[in-house]
Amino acid sequence: VTASYHSATLGRTFALAMLQSGRQRIGATVYAPLNGHAIAATVTEPVFYDKDNLRRDS
């Protein structure tokens, strides 16, 4: 995990990470360490909000 943020727009936290063969793993569950525990995360497309850029000028 390279960074994590809380998004008010998404209503949750999301994280950025570098994954080997990441594009082939979209939809897969991976596990990341957090405070001594492994938490599940889903690999998503690089653009996961407003993929069609419809909110840009709204």
C-alpha atoms as a PDB file:
ATOM      1  CA  VAL A   1       0.000   0.000   0.000  1.00  0.00           C
ATOM      2  CA  THR A   2       1.463   3.320  -1.045  1.00  0.00           C
ATOM      3  CA  ALA A   3      -1.266   5.597   0.355  1.00  0.00           C
ATOM      4  CA  SER A   4      -4.719   5.514   1.917  1.00  0.00           C
ATOM      5  CA  TYR A   5      -7.392   8.177   2.242  1.00  0.00           C
ATOM      6  CA  HIS A   6     -10.921   8.635   3.557  1.00  0.00           C
ATOM      7  CA  SER A   7     -13.262   9.820   0.814  1.00  0.00           C
ATOM      8  CA  ALA A   8     -16.376  11.756   1.812  1.00  0.00           C
ATOM      9  CA  THR A   9     -17.664  11.268  -1.738  1.00  0.00           C
ATOM     10  CA  LEU A  10     -17.300   7.484  -1.605  1.00  0.00           C
ATOM     11  CA  GLY A  11     -18.271   7.333   2.052  1.00  0.00           C
ATOM     12  CA  ARG A  12     -15.359   5.054   2.892  1.00  0.00           C
ATOM     13  CA  THR A  13     -11.618   4.694   2.928  1.00  0.00           C
ATOM     14  CA  PHE A  14      -9.669   3.615  -0.131  1.00  0.00           C
ATOM     15  CA  ALA A  15      -6.011   2.783  -0.647  1.00  0.00           C
ATOM     16  CA  LEU A  16      -3.553   2.872  -3.506  1.00  0.00           C
ATOM     17  CA  ALA A  17      -1.094   0.043  -3.982  1.00  0.00           C
ATOM     18  CA  MET A  18       1.363  -1.331  -6.508  1.00  0.00           C
ATOM     19  CA  LEU A  19       0.566  -4.935  -7.459  1.00  0.00           C
ATOM     20  CA  GLN A  20       2.457  -7.280  -9.711  1.00  0.00           C
ATOM     21  CA  SER A  21       0.166  -8.109 -12.678  1.00  0.00           C
ATOM     22  CA  GLY A  22      -2.383  -5.680 -11.238  1.00  0.00           C
ATOM     23  CA  ARG A  23      -4.542  -5.319 -14.362  1.00  0.00           C
ATOM     24  CA  GLN A  24      -4.971  -9.088 -14.527  1.00  0.00           C
ATOM     25  CA  ARG A  25      -6.068  -9.101 -10.872  1.00  0.00           C
ATOM     26  CA  ILE A  26      -9.008  -6.664 -11.149  1.00  0.00           C
ATOM     27  CA  GLY A  27     -11.869  -8.029  -9.061  1.00  0.00           C
ATOM     28  CA  ALA A  28      -9.573 -10.233  -6.964  1.00  0.00           C
ATOM     29  CA  THR A  29      -9.336 -10.067  -3.188  1.00  0.00           C
ATOM     30  CA  VAL A  30      -5.897  -9.296  -1.758  1.00  0.00           C
ATOM     31  CA  TYR A  31      -4.792  -8.885   1.851  1.00  0.00           C
ATOM     32  CA  ALA A  32      -2.861  -5.987   3.347  1.00  0.00           C
ATOM     33  CA  PRO A  33      -1.311  -5.709   6.804  1.00  0.00           C
ATOM     34  CA  LEU A  34      -2.868  -3.202   9.204  1.00  0.00           C
ATOM     35  CA  ASN A  35      -1.947  -2.989  12.883  1.00  0.00           C
ATOM     36  CA  GLY A  36      -0.886  -6.629  13.066  1.00  0.00           C
ATOM     37  CA  HIS A  37      -3.913  -7.945  11.168  1.00  0.00           C
ATOM     38  CA  ALA A  38      -4.550  -8.798   7.525  1.00  0.00           C
ATOM     39  CA  ILE A  39      -7.447  -6.889   5.986  1.00  0.00           C
ATOM     40  CA  ALA A  40      -9.190  -7.855   2.765  1.00  0.00           C
ATOM     41  CA  ALA A  41      -9.176  -5.445  -0.173  1.00  0.00           C
ATOM     42  CA  THR A  42     -10.627  -5.685  -3.668  1.00  0.00           C
ATOM     43  CA  VAL A  43      -8.484  -4.813  -6.685  1.00  0.00           C
ATOM     44  CA  THR A  44     -10.375  -2.273  -8.821  1.00  0.00           C
ATOM     45  CA  GLU A  45      -9.907  -0.397 -12.061  1.00  0.00           C
ATOM     46  CA  PRO A  46      -7.513   2.578 -11.767  1.00  0.00           C
ATOM     47  CA  VAL A  47     -10.475   4.954 -12.230  1.00  0.00           C
ATOM     48  CA  PHE A  48     -13.175   3.867  -9.781  1.00  0.00           C
ATOM     49  CA  TYR A  49     -15.257   7.057  -9.485  1.00  0.00           C
ATOM     50  CA  ASP A  50     -16.898   8.920 -12.383  1.00  0.00           C
ATOM     51  CA  LYS A  51     -15.231   6.700 -14.957  1.00  0.00           C
ATOM     52  CA  ASP A  52     -17.064   8.479 -17.806  1.00  0.00           C
ATOM     53  CA  ASN A  53     -16.071  11.953 -16.493  1.00  0.00           C
ATOM     54  CA  LEU A  54     -19.711  13.064 -16.239  1.00  0.00           C
ATOM     55  CA  ARG A  55     -19.299  15.040 -12.997  1.00  0.00           C
ATOM     56  CA  ARG A  56     -16.449  17.256 -14.198  1.00  0.00           C
ATOM     57  CA  ASP A  57     -18.595  20.300 -14.980  1.00  0.00           C
ATOM     58  CA  SER A  58     -21.613  19.575 -12.808  1.00  0.00           C
END
